[in-house]
mmCIF file with all atom_site columns, C-alpha atoms in Angstrom:
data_model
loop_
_atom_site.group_PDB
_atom_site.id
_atom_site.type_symbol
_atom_site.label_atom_id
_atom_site.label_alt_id
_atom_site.label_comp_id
_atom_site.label_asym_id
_atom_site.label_entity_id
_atom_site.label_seq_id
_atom_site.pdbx_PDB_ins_code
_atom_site.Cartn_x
_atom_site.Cartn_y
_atom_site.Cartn_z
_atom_site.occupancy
_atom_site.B_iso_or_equiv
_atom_site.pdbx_formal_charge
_atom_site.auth_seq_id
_atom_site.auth_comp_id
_atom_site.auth_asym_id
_atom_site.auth_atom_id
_atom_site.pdbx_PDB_model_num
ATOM 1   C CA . UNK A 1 1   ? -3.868  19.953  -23.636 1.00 48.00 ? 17  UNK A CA 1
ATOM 2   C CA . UNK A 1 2   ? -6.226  18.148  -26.390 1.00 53.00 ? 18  UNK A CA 1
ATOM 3   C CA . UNK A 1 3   ? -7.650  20.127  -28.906 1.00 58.00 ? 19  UNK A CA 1
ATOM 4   C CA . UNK A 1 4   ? -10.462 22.423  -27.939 1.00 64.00 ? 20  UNK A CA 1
ATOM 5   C CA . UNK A 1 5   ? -13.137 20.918  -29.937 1.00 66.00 ? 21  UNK A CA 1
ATOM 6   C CA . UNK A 1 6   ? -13.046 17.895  -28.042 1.00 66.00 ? 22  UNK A CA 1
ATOM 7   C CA . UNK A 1 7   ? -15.507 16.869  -25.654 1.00 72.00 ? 23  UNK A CA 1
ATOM 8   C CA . UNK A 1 8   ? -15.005 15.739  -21.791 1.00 72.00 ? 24  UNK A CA 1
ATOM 9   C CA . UNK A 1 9   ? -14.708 12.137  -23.286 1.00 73.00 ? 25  UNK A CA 1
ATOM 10  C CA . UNK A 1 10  ? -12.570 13.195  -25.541 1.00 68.00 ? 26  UNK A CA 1
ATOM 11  C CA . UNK A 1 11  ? -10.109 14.937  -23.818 1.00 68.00 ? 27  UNK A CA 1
ATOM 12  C CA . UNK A 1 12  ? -9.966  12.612  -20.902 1.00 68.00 ? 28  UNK A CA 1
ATOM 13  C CA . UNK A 1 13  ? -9.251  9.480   -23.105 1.00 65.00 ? 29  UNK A CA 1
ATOM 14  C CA . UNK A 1 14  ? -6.311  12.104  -24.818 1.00 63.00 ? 30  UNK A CA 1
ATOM 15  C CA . UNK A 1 15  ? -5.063  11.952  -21.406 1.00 60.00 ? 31  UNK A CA 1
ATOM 16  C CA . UNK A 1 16  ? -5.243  8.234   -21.161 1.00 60.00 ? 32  UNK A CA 1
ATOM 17  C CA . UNK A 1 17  ? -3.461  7.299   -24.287 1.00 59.00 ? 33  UNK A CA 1
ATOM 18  C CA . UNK A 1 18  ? -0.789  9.607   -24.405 1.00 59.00 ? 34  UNK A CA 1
ATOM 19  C CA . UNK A 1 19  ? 0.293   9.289   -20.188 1.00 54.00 ? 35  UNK A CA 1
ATOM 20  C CA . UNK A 1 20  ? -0.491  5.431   -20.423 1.00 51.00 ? 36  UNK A CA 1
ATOM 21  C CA . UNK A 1 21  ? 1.259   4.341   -23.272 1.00 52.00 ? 37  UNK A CA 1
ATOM 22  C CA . UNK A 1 22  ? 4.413   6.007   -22.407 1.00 50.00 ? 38  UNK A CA 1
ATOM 23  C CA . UNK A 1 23  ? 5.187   6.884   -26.158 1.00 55.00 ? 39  UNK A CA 1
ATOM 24  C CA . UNK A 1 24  ? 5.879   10.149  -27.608 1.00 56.00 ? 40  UNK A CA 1
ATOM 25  C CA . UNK A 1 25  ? 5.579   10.605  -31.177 1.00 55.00 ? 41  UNK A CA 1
ATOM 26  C CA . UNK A 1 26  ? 7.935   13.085  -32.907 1.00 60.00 ? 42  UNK A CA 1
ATOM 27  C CA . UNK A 1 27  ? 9.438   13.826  -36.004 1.00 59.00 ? 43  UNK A CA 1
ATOM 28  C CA . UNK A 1 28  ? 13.381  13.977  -36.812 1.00 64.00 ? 44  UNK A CA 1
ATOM 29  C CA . UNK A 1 29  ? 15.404  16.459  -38.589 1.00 64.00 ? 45  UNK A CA 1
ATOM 30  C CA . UNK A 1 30  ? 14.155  14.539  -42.096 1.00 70.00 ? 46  UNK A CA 1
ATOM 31  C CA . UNK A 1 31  ? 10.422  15.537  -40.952 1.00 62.00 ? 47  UNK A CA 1
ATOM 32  C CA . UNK A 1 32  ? 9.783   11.600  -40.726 1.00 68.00 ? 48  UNK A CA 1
ATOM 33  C CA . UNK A 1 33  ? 7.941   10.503  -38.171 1.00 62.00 ? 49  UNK A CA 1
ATOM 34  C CA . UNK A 1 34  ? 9.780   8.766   -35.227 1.00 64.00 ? 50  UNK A CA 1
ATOM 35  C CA . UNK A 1 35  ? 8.116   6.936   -31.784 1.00 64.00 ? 51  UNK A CA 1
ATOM 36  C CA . UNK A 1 36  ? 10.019  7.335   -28.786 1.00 61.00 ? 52  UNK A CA 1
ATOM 37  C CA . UNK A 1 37  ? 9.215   4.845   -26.411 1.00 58.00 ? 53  UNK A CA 1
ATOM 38  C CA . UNK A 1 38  ? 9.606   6.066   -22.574 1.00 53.00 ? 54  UNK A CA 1
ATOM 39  C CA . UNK A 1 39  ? 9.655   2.121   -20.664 1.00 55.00 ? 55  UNK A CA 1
ATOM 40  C CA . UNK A 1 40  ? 13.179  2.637   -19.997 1.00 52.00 ? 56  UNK A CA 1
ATOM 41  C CA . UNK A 1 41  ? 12.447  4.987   -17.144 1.00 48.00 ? 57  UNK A CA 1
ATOM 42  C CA . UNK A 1 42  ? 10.506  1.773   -15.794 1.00 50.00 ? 58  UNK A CA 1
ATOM 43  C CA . UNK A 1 43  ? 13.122  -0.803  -16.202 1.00 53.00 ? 59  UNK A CA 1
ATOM 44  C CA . UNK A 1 44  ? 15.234  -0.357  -12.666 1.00 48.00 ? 60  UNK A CA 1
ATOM 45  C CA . UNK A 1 45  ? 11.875  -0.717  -11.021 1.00 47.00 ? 61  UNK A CA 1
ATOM 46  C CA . UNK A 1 46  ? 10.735  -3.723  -13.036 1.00 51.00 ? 62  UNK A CA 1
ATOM 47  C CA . UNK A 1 47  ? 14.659  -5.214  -12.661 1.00 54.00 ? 63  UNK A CA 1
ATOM 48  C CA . UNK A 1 48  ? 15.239  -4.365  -8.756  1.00 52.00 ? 64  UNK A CA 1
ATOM 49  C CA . UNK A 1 49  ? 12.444  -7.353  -7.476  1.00 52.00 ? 65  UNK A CA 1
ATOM 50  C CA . UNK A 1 50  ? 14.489  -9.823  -9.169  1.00 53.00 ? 66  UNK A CA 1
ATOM 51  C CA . UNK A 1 51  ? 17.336  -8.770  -7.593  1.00 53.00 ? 67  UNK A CA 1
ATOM 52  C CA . UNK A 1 52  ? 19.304  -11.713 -5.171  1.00 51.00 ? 68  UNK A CA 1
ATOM 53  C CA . UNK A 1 53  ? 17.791  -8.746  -1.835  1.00 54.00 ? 69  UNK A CA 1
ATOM 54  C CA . UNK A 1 54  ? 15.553  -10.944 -0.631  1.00 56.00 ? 70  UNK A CA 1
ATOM 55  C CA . UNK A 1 55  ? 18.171  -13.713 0.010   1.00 61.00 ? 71  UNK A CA 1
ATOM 56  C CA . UNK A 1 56  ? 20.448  -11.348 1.950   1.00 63.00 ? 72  UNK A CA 1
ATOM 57  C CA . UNK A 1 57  ? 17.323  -9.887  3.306   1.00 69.00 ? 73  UNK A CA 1
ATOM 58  C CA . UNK A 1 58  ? 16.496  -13.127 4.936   1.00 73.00 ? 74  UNK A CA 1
ATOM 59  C CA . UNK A 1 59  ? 20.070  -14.028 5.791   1.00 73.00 ? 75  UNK A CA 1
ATOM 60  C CA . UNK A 1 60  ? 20.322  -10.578 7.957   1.00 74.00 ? 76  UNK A CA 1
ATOM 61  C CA . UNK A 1 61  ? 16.948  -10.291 10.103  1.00 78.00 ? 77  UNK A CA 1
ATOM 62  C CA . UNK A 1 62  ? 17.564  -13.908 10.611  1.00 78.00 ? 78  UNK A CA 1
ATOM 63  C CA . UNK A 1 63  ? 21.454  -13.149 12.319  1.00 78.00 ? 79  UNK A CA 1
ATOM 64  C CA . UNK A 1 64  ? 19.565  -9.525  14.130  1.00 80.00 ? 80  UNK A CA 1
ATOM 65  C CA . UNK A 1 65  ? 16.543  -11.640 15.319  1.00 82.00 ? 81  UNK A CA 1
ATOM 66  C CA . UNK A 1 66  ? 18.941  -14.433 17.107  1.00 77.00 ? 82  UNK A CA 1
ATOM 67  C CA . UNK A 1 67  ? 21.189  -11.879 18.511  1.00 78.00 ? 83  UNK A CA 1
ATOM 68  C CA . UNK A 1 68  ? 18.495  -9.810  20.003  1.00 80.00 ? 84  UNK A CA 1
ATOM 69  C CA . UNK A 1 69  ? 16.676  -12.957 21.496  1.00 79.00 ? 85  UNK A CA 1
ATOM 70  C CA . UNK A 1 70  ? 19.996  -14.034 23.041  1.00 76.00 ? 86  UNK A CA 1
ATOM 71  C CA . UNK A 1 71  ? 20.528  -10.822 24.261  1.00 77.00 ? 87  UNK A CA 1
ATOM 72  C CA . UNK A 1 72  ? 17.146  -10.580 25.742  1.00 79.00 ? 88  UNK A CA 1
ATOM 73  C CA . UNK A 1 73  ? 17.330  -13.834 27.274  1.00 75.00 ? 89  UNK A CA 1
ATOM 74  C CA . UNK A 1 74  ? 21.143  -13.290 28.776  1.00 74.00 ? 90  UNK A CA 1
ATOM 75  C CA . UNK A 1 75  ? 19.615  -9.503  30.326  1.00 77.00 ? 91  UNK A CA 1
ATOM 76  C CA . UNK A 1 76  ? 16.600  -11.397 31.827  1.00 77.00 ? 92  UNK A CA 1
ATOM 77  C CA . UNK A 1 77  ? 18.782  -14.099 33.395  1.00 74.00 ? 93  UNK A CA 1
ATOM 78  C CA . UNK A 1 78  ? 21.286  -11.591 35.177  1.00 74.00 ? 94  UNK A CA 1
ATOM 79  C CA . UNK A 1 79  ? 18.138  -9.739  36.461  1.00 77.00 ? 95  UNK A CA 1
ATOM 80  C CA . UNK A 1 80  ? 17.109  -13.371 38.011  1.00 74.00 ? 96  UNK A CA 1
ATOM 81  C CA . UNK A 1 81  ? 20.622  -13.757 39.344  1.00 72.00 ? 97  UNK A CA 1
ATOM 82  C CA . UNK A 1 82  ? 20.525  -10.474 40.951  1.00 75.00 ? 98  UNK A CA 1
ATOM 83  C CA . UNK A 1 83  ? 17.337  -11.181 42.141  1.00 77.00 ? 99  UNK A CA 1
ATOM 84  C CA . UNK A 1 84  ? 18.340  -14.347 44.121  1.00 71.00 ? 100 UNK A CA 1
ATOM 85  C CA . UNK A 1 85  ? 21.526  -13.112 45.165  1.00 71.00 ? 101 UNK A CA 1
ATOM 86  C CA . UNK A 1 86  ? 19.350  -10.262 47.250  1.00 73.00 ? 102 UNK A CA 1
ATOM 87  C CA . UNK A 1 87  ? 17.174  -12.490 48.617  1.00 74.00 ? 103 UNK A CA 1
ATOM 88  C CA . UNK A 1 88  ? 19.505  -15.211 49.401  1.00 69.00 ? 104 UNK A CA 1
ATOM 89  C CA . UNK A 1 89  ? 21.773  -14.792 53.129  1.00 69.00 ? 105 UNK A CA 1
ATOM 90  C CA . UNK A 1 90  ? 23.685  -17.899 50.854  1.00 70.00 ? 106 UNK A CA 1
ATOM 91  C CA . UNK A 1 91  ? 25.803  -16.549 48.721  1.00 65.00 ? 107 UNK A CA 1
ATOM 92  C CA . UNK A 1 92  ? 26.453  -20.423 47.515  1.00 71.00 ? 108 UNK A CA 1
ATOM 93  C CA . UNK A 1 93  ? 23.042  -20.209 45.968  1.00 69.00 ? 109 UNK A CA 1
ATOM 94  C CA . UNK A 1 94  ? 24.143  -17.591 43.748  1.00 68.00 ? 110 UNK A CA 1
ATOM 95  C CA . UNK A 1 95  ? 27.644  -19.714 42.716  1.00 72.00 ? 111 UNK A CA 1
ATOM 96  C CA . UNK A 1 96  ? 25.455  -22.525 41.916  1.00 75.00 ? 112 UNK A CA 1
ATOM 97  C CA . UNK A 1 97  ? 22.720  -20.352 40.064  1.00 69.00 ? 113 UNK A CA 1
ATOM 98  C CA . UNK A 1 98  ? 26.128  -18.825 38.067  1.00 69.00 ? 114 UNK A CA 1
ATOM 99  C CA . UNK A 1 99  ? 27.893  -22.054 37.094  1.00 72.00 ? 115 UNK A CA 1
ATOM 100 C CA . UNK A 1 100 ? 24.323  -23.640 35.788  1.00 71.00 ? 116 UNK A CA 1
ATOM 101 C CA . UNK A 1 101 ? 23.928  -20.718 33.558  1.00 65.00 ? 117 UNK A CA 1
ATOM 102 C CA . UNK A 1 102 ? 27.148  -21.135 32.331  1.00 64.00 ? 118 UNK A CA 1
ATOM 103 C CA . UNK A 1 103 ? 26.659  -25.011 31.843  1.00 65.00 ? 119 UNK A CA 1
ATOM 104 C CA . UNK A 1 104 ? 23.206  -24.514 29.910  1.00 61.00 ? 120 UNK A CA 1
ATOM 105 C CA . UNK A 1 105 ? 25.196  -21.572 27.653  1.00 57.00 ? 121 UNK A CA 1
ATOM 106 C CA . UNK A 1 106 ? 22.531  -18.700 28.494  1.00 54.00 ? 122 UNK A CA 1
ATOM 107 C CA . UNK A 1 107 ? 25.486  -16.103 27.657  1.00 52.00 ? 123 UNK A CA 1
ATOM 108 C CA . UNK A 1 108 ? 26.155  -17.638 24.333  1.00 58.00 ? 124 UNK A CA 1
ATOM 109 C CA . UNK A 1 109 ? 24.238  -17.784 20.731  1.00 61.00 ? 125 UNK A CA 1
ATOM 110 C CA . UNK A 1 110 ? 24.494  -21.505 19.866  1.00 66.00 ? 126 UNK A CA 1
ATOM 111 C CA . UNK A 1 111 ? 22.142  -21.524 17.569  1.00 68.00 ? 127 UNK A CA 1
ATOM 112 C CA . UNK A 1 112 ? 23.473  -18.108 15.692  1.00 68.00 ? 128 UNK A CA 1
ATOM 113 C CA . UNK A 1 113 ? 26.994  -20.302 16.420  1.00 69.00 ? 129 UNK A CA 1
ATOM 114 C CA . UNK A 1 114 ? 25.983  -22.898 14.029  1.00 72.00 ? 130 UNK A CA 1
ATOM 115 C CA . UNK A 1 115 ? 25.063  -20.759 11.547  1.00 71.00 ? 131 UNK A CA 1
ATOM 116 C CA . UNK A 1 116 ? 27.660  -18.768 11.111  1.00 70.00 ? 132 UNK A CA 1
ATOM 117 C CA . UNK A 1 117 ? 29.790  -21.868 10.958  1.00 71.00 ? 133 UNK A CA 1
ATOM 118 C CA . UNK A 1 118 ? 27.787  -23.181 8.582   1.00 71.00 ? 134 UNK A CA 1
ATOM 119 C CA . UNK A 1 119 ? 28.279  -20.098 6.797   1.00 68.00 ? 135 UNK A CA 1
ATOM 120 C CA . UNK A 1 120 ? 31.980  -19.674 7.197   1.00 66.00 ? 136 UNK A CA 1
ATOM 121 C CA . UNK A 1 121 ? 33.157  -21.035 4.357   1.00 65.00 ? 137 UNK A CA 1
ATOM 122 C CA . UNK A 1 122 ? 30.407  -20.222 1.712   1.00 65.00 ? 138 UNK A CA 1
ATOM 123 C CA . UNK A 1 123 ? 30.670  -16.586 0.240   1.00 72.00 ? 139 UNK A CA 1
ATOM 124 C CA . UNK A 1 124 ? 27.121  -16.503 -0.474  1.00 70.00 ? 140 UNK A CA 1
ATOM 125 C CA . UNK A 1 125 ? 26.438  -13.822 1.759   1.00 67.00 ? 141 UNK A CA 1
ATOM 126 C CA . UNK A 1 126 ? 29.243  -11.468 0.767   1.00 73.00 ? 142 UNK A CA 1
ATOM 127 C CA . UNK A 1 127 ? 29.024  -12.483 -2.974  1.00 78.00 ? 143 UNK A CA 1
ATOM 128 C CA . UNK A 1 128 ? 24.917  -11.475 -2.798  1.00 75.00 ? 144 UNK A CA 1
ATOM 129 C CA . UNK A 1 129 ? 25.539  -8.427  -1.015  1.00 73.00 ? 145 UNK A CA 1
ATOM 130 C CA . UNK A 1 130 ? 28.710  -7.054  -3.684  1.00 79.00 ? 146 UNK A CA 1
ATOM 131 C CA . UNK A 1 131 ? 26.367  -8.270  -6.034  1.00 81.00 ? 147 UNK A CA 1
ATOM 132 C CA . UNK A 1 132 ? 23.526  -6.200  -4.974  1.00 77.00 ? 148 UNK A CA 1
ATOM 133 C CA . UNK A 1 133 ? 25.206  -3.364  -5.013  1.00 77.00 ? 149 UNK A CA 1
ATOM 134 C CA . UNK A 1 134 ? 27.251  -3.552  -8.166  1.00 84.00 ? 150 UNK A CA 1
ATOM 135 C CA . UNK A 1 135 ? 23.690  -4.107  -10.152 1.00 83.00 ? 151 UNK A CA 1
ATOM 136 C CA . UNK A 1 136 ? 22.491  -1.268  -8.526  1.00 80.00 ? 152 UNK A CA 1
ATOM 137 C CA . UNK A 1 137 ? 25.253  1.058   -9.639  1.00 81.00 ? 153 UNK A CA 1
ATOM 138 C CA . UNK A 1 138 ? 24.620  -0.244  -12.650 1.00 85.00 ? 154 UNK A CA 1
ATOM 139 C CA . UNK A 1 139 ? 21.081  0.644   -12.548 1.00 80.00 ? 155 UNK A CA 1
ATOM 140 C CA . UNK A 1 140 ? 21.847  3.978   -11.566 1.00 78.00 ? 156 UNK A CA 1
ATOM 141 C CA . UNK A 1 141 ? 24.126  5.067   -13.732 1.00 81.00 ? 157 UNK A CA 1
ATOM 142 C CA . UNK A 1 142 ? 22.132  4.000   -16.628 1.00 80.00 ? 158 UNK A CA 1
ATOM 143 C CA . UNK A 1 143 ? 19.599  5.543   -15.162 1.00 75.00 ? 159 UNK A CA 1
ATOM 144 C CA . UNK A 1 144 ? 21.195  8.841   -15.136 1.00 76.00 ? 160 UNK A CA 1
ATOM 145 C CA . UNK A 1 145 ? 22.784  7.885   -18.421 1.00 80.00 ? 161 UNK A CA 1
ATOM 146 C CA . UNK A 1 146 ? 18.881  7.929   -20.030 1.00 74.00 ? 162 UNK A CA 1
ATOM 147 C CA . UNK A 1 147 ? 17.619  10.702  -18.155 1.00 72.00 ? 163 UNK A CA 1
ATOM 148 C CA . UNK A 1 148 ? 20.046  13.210  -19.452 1.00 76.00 ? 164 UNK A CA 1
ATOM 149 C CA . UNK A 1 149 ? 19.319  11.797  -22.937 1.00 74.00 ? 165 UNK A CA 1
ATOM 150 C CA . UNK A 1 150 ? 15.409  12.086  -21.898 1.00 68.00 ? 166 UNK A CA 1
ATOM 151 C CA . UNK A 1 151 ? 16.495  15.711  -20.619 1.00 68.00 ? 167 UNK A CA 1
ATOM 152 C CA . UNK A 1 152 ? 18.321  16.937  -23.373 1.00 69.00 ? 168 UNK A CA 1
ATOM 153 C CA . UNK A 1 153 ? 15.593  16.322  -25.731 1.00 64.00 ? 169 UNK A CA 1
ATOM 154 C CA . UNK A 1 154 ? 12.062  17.249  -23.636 1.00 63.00 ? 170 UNK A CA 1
ATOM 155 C CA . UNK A 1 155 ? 13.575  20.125  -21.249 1.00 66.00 ? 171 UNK A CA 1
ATOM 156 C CA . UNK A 1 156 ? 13.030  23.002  -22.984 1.00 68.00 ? 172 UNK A CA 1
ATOM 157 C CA . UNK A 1 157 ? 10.359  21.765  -24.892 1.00 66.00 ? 173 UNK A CA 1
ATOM 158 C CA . UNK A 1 158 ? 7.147   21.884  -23.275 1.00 66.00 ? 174 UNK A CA 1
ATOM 159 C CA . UNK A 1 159 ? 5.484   20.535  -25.994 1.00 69.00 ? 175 UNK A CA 1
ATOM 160 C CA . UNK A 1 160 ? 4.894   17.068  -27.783 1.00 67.00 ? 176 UNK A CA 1
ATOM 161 C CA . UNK A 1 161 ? 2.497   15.176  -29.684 1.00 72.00 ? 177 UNK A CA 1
ATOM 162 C CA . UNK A 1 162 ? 1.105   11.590  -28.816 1.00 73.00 ? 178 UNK A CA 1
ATOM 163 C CA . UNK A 1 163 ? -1.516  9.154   -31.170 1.00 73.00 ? 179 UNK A CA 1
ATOM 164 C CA . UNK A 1 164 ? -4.433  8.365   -30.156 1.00 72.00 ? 180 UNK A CA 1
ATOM 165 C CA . UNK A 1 165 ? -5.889  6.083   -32.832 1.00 74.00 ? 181 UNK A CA 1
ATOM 166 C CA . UNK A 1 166 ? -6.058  3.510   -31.207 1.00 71.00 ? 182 UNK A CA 1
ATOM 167 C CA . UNK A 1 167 ? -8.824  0.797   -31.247 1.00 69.00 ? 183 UNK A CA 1
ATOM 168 C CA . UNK A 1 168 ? -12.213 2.547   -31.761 1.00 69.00 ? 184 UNK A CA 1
ATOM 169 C CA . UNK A 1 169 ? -10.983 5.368   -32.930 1.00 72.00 ? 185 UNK A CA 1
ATOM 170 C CA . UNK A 1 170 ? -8.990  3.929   -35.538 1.00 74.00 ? 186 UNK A CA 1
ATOM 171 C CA . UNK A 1 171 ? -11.265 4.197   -38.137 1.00 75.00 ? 187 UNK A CA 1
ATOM 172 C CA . UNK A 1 172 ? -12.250 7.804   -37.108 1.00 78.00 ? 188 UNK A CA 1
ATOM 173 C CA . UNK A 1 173 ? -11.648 10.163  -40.386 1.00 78.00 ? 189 UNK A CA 1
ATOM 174 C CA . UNK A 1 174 ? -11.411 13.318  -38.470 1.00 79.00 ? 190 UNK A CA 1
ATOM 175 C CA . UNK A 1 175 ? -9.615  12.461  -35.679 1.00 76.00 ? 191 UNK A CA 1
ATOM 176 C CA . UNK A 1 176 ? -5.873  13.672  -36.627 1.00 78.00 ? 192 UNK A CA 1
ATOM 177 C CA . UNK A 1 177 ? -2.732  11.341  -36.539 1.00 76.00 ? 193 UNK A CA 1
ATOM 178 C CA . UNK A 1 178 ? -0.778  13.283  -34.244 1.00 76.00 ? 194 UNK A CA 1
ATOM 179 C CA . UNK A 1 179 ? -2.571  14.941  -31.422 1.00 74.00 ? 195 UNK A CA 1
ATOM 180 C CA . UNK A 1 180 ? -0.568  18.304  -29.922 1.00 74.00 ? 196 UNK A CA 1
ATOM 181 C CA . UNK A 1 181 ? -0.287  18.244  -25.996 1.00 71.00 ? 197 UNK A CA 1
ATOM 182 C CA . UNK A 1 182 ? 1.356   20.434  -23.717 1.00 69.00 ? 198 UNK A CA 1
ATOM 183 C CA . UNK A 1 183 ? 2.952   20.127  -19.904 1.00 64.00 ? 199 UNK A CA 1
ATOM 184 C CA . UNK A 1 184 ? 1.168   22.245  -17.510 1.00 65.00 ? 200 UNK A CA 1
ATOM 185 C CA . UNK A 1 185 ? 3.421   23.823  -14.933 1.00 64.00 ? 201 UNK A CA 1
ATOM 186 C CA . UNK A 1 186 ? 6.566   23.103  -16.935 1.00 67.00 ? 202 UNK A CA 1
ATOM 187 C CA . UNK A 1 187 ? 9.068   25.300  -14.499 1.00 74.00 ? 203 UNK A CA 1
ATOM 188 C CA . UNK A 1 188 ? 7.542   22.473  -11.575 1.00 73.00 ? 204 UNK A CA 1
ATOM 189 C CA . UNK A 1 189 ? 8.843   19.807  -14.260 1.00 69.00 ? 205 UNK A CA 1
ATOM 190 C CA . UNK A 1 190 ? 12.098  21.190  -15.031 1.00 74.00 ? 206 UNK A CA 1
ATOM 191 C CA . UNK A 1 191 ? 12.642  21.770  -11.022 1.00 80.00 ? 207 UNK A CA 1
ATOM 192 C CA . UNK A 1 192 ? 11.673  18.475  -10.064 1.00 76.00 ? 208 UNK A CA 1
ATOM 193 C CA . UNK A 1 193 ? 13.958  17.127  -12.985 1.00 75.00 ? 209 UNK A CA 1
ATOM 194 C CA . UNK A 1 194 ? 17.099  18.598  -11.250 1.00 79.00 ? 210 UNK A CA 1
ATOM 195 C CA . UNK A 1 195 ? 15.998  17.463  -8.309  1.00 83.00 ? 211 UNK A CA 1
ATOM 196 C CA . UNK A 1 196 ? 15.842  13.995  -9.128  1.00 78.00 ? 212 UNK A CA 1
ATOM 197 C CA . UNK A 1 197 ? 18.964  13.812  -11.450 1.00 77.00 ? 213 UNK A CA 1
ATOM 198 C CA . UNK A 1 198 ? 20.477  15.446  -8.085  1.00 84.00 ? 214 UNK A CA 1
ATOM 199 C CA . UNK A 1 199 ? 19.703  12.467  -6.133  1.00 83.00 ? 215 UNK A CA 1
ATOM 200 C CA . UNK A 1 200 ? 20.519  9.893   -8.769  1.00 77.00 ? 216 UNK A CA 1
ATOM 201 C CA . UNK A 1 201 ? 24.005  11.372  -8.521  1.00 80.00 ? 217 UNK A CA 1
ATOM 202 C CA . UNK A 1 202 ? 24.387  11.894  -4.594  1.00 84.00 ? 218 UNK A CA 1
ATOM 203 C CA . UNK A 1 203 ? 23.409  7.875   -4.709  1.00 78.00 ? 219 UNK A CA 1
ATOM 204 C CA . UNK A 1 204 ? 26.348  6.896   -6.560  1.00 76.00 ? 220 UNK A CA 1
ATOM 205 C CA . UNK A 1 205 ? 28.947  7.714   -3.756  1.00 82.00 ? 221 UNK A CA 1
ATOM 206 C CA . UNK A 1 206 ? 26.800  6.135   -1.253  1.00 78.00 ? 222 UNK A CA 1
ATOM 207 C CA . UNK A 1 207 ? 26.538  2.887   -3.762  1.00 70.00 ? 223 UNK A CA 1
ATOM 208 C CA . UNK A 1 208 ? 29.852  2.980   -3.841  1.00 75.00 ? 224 UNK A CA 1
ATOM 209 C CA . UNK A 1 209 ? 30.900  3.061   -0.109  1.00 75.00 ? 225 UNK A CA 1
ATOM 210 C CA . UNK A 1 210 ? 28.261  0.746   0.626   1.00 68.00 ? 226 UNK A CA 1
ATOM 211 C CA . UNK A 1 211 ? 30.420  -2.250  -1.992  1.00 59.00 ? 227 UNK A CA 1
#
């Protein structure tokens, strides 16, 4: 909370600065004053979209997307077959119906064929997708790795202070260097914190089967 002799204005640009920035201001054992920055939370978000996914991504729906068209178009030509071989008293016209499906290579993927041979001897595919997933285990457990250093310092402390001269307020004489704020519903905070760091660490196993 911002001090209670600030206005509305006030206290809503409090909230901006200190929640925006990301920066908590602190002082150490020494009683000199230290900045904490808190970006590092934000770096496997910023890092993931440069991950080699969309690559593999592409690689994928495009092997699904043939097989489902071929099997769509090998289910609609047995349904024609059946078709004519009910209607038909020749059961020649159904022979001859079979062996030009099998000479125009309805039941096969050529296209998908080609690809995969084209594929066969690069390890792109395999090397993007261990790849993937070995930067993402890294990502996690660094993750975890930071928020149990965030944790250790902020859980049981519901308190912290954050600078707000900034810009126009710069010059201010009575606005204070260090403004005291407070977490409101800190149990919420410290339950969602488990939660979180409980998920971060069920990932890891799954990570790891999935390489």
């Amino acid at each position: 909370f911002s001090p209670t002799n600030f206005t509305g204005k006030q206290s809503a640009y409090v909230d901006t600065a200190c929640w925006d920035s990301l920066v908590h201001h602190g002082f150490d054992a020494e009683g000199n004053a230290v900045t904490k920055s808190l970006w590092a939370l934000k770096v496997q978000v910023r890092l993931m979209p440069g991950c080699p996914l969309v690559p593999l991504h592409s690689d994928l729906l495009f092997i699904i997307d043939e097989l489902d068209k071929s099997y769509n178009r090998s289910v609609r030509l047995v349904q024609h077959m059946r078709k004519v071989q009910q209607a038909s008293a020749e059961p020649e016209r159904f022979w001859e119906e079979y062996e030009r499906a099998r000479r125009e290579r309805y039941f096969e993927f050529p296209l998908l064929e080609r690809y995969l041979t084209c594929k066969q001897h690069a390890h792109s595919l395999v090397f993007v997708y261990v790849l993937r997933n070995l930067l993402l285990l890294l990502f996690l457990a660094a993750t975890c790795l930071y928020l149990i250093f965030l944790h250790l310092n902020i859980f049981f402390q519901d308190e912290f202070s954050c600078s707000i001269k900034t810009g126009l307020l710069q010059a201010e004489p009575h606005i204070p260097p260090l403004i005291p704020c407070k977490l409101v519903f800190f149990s919420i905070f410290q339950l969602i914190s488990l939660s979180v760091g409980s998920v971060y660490i069920l990932l890891v196993p799954v990570v790891i089967y999935n390489a």
